[in-house]
Amino acid sequence: RKEVEQDPGPFNVPEGATVAFNCTYSNSASQSFFWYRQDCRKEPKLLMSVYSSGNEDGRFTAQLNRASQYISLLIRDSKLSDSATYLCVVNPHPGRRALTFGSGTRLQVQP
Amino acid sequence: NAGVTQTPKFRVLKTGQSMTLLCAQDMNHEYMYWYRQDPGMGLRLIHYSVGEGTTAKGEVPDGYNVSRLKKQNFLLGLESAAPSQTSVYFCASTGTFLSYEQYFGPGTRLTVT
């Protein structure tokens, strides 16, 4: 079983739509969670951290469910510029300074 | 402030050849990482370093060696390239123990024929 699993998509949505991605992680000891964004043929960049209480950054909302070991990302009012691959990222070994990346969910926002 | 840079951007090698990928960061970061990214596999950690002169193995270290002689540089070596090492290689760095935000370089696209 992969440490971090994501639906690869693609999710094709019209502009203005709301879209949600989920991600599951296998190690219950994981303590830090993130969403990164990766544009085609570019490097990943941090989108937002995910906190236990849930957090929001503009049109983006991240949630963590420790009991079920999943993380979600909600994007409201999708823009064409949101088209990218969204990587779910976990630190499964808190004593180590290394992150585990999911393989990503591709989002295509259409006009 | 260039952030994280990688050299070269592209390279084609023949099986058995060797090469070194250079990663440099100008943010005075302690932690540096080398990943490879293959289609459908996500980013996989090859080696990482928690400070100058230290290195550690990641998830897929076989066939690679690394060195961190200077704090700002992290080198990834392939001693005898194989077609299975065809991939996009990303370097990343993190500044402090409390921060998990990794800053990535633009990547090196390596093809081994």
Coordinates of C-alpha atoms in Angstrom, one line a residue:
Chain A
R1 CA 0.0 0.0 0.0
K2 CA 1.3 3.5 -0.9
E3 CA 2.0 5.8 2.0
V4 CA -0.1 8.5 0.4
E5 CA -2.8 7.8 -2.1
Q6 CA -4.6 10.2 -4.4
D7 CA -7.1 9.8 -7.3
P8 CA -5.0 10.8 -10.3
G9 CA -8.0 12.3 -12.1
P10 CA -8.2 14.3 -14.3
F11 CA -11.0 16.3 -12.9
N12 CA -12.5 18.4 -15.7
V13 CA -14.6 21.2 -14.3
P14 CA -16.1 24.4 -15.7
E15 CA -14.9 27.8 -14.5
G16 CA -16.7 28.8 -11.4
A17 CA -17.3 25.3 -10.2
T18 CA -16.4 23.9 -6.8
V19 CA -14.2 20.9 -6.8
A20 CA -12.8 18.7 -4.0
F21 CA -9.9 16.3 -3.8
N22 CA -9.2 13.7 -1.2
C23 CA -6.1 12.0 -0.2
T24 CA -5.5 9.1 2.3
Y25 CA -2.3 8.3 4.2
S26 CA -1.3 5.1 5.8
N27 CA 0.9 6.0 8.7
S28 CA -1.2 7.1 11.7
A29 CA 1.9 8.6 13.3
S30 CA 2.0 11.3 10.6
Q31 CA 1.9 14.8 12.1
S32 CA 2.4 17.3 9.3
F33 CA 0.2 17.6 6.2
F34 CA 0.4 19.9 3.1
W35 CA -1.0 20.5 -0.3
Y36 CA 1.5 21.4 -3.0
R37 CA 0.7 22.6 -6.5
Q38 CA 2.6 21.5 -9.6
D39 CA 2.1 23.1 -13.0
C40 CA 3.0 21.1 -16.1
R41 CA 6.7 20.5 -16.4
K42 CA 7.4 22.8 -13.5
E43 CA 8.6 22.3 -9.9
P44 CA 6.1 21.8 -7.0
K45 CA 5.2 24.8 -4.8
L46 CA 3.6 24.8 -1.4
L47 CA -0.1 25.7 -1.7
M48 CA -1.1 25.4 1.9
S49 CA -0.4 23.5 5.1
V50 CA -3.3 21.5 6.6
Y51 CA -4.1 21.9 10.3
S52 CA -6.2 19.7 12.5
S53 CA -8.9 22.4 12.9
G54 CA -9.1 22.9 9.1
N55 CA -7.9 26.1 7.4
E56 CA -8.8 28.4 4.6
D57 CA -6.8 30.6 2.3
G58 CA -9.1 32.6 -0.1
R59 CA -10.9 30.1 -2.3
F60 CA -9.0 27.1 -0.9
T61 CA -10.0 25.1 2.1
A62 CA -8.1 22.2 3.6
Q63 CA -9.4 19.7 6.1
L64 CA -7.7 16.9 8.0
N65 CA -9.5 13.8 9.4
R66 CA -7.1 12.0 11.6
A67 CA -9.5 9.2 12.6
S68 CA -10.0 8.2 9.0
Q69 CA -6.5 9.3 7.9
Y70 CA -7.5 11.5 5.0
I71 CA -6.9 15.0 3.9
S72 CA -9.1 17.1 1.6
L73 CA -8.7 20.2 -0.5
L74 CA -11.7 22.2 -1.6
I75 CA -11.4 24.8 -4.4
R76 CA -14.3 27.2 -4.8
D77 CA -15.1 29.4 -7.8
S78 CA -12.5 27.6 -10.0
K79 CA -10.3 29.7 -12.3
L80 CA -8.6 28.7 -15.5
S81 CA -5.3 29.4 -13.6
D82 CA -6.2 26.7 -11.1
S83 CA -5.4 24.1 -13.7
A84 CA -2.5 22.1 -12.3
T85 CA -1.7 18.9 -10.5
Y86 CA -2.3 19.0 -6.7
L87 CA 0.0 16.9 -4.6
C88 CA -0.9 15.6 -1.2
V89 CA 2.1 15.7 1.1
V90 CA 2.7 14.0 4.5
N91 CA 5.5 13.8 7.0
P92 CA 5.0 10.1 8.0
H93 CA 8.1 9.9 10.2
P94 CA 8.2 13.0 12.5
G95 CA 11.7 12.2 13.6
R96 CA 13.0 12.5 10.1
R97 CA 13.1 15.6 8.0
A98 CA 11.6 14.1 4.9
L99 CA 8.2 14.4 3.2
T100 CA 6.2 11.8 1.3
F101 CA 4.5 13.0 -1.8
G102 CA 1.3 11.6 -3.3
S103 CA 1.4 11.1 -7.1
G104 CA -1.0 14.0 -7.5
T105 CA -4.5 14.8 -8.8
R106 CA -4.8 16.6 -12.1
L107 CA -7.3 19.4 -12.3
Q108 CA -8.3 21.0 -15.7
V109 CA -10.6 24.0 -15.5
Q110 CA -12.4 24.7 -18.7
P111 CA -13.8 28.0 -20.0
Chain B
N1 CA 18.1 35.9 -4.6
A2 CA 18.0 33.0 -7.0
G3 CA 16.5 30.5 -4.6
V4 CA 17.3 26.9 -5.6
T5 CA 19.0 26.4 -8.9
Q6 CA 19.9 23.1 -10.7
T7 CA 22.5 22.4 -13.3
P8 CA 22.1 21.1 -16.0
K9 CA 18.5 21.5 -17.1
F10 CA 18.6 18.7 -19.6
R11 CA 21.0 15.8 -20.3
V12 CA 21.1 12.7 -22.4
L13 CA 23.5 9.9 -21.3
K14 CA 24.4 6.6 -22.7
T15 CA 24.1 3.5 -20.5
G16 CA 27.2 3.2 -18.3
Q17 CA 28.2 6.9 -18.4
S18 CA 28.5 8.9 -15.2
M19 CA 27.4 12.4 -14.4
T20 CA 26.9 14.8 -11.5
L21 CA 23.9 17.0 -11.0
L22 CA 24.5 20.2 -9.0
C23 CA 22.0 21.9 -6.7
A24 CA 22.7 25.2 -5.2
Q25 CA 20.7 27.4 -2.8
D26 CA 21.3 30.9 -1.6
M27 CA 18.9 30.9 1.3
N28 CA 21.3 29.6 3.9
H29 CA 19.1 26.5 4.3
E30 CA 20.2 23.6 6.4
Y31 CA 18.2 20.8 4.8
M32 CA 18.5 19.7 1.2
Y33 CA 16.9 16.9 -0.7
W34 CA 17.1 15.1 -4.0
Y35 CA 13.9 13.6 -5.6
R36 CA 13.1 11.9 -8.8
Q37 CA 9.7 12.1 -10.4
D38 CA 8.3 9.5 -12.8
P39 CA 4.9 9.4 -14.5
G40 CA 2.3 8.1 -12.1
M41 CA 4.8 7.6 -9.3
G42 CA 5.0 11.0 -7.7
L43 CA 8.1 12.4 -6.2
R44 CA 10.4 9.9 -4.5
L45 CA 13.2 10.8 -2.2
I46 CA 16.6 9.6 -3.2
H47 CA 18.9 11.1 -0.6
Y48 CA 18.8 14.1 1.8
S49 CA 21.1 16.1 4.0
V50 CA 20.4 17.8 7.3
G51 CA 23.5 19.9 7.2
E52 CA 26.9 20.5 5.7
G53 CA 28.9 17.2 5.7
T54 CA 26.0 15.0 6.4
T55 CA 23.9 12.8 4.1
A56 CA 21.2 10.1 4.5
K57 CA 19.4 7.7 2.3
G58 CA 15.9 8.2 1.2
E59 CA 13.4 5.9 -0.4
V60 CA 15.2 5.0 -3.6
P61 CA 19.0 5.5 -3.0
D62 CA 20.4 2.7 -5.1
G63 CA 22.6 3.7 -8.1
Y64 CA 23.1 7.3 -6.7
N65 CA 25.6 9.0 -4.4
V66 CA 25.5 12.4 -2.9
S67 CA 27.8 14.9 -1.2
R68 CA 27.3 18.1 0.8
L69 CA 30.8 19.6 1.1
K70 CA 29.4 23.1 1.3
K71 CA 26.2 24.2 2.9
Q72 CA 24.8 25.8 -0.2
N73 CA 25.5 22.9 -2.6
F74 CA 24.2 19.4 -2.8
L75 CA 25.5 17.1 -5.5
L76 CA 23.9 14.0 -6.9
G77 CA 26.1 11.5 -8.7
L78 CA 25.2 8.7 -11.1
E79 CA 28.3 6.4 -11.4
S80 CA 27.0 4.1 -14.1
A81 CA 23.7 5.4 -15.6
A82 CA 21.0 2.9 -16.5
P83 CA 17.8 3.4 -18.5
S84 CA 15.8 3.0 -15.3
Q85 CA 17.3 6.3 -14.1
T86 CA 15.6 8.2 -16.9
S87 CA 13.5 10.7 -14.9
V88 CA 13.1 14.3 -13.8
Y89 CA 15.3 15.1 -10.9
F90 CA 14.3 17.8 -8.4
C91 CA 16.4 19.3 -5.7
A92 CA 14.7 21.1 -2.7
S93 CA 15.7 22.8 0.5
T94 CA 14.2 23.8 3.8
G95 CA 15.3 26.5 6.2
T96 CA 14.6 25.6 9.7
F97 CA 13.7 22.6 11.8
L98 CA 10.3 23.9 12.4
S99 CA 9.5 24.5 8.7
Y100 CA 8.4 21.8 6.4
E101 CA 8.0 24.1 3.4
Q102 CA 10.3 22.8 0.7
Y103 CA 11.6 25.1 -2.0
F104 CA 12.3 23.3 -5.2
G105 CA 14.6 23.9 -8.1
P106 CA 13.4 23.9 -11.7
G107 CA 14.4 20.3 -12.2
T108 CA 16.8 18.3 -14.5
R109 CA 15.4 16.2 -17.2
L110 CA 17.7 13.2 -17.7
T111 CA 17.4 10.6 -20.4
V112 CA 19.5 7.5 -20.4
T113 CA 19.6 5.5 -23.7

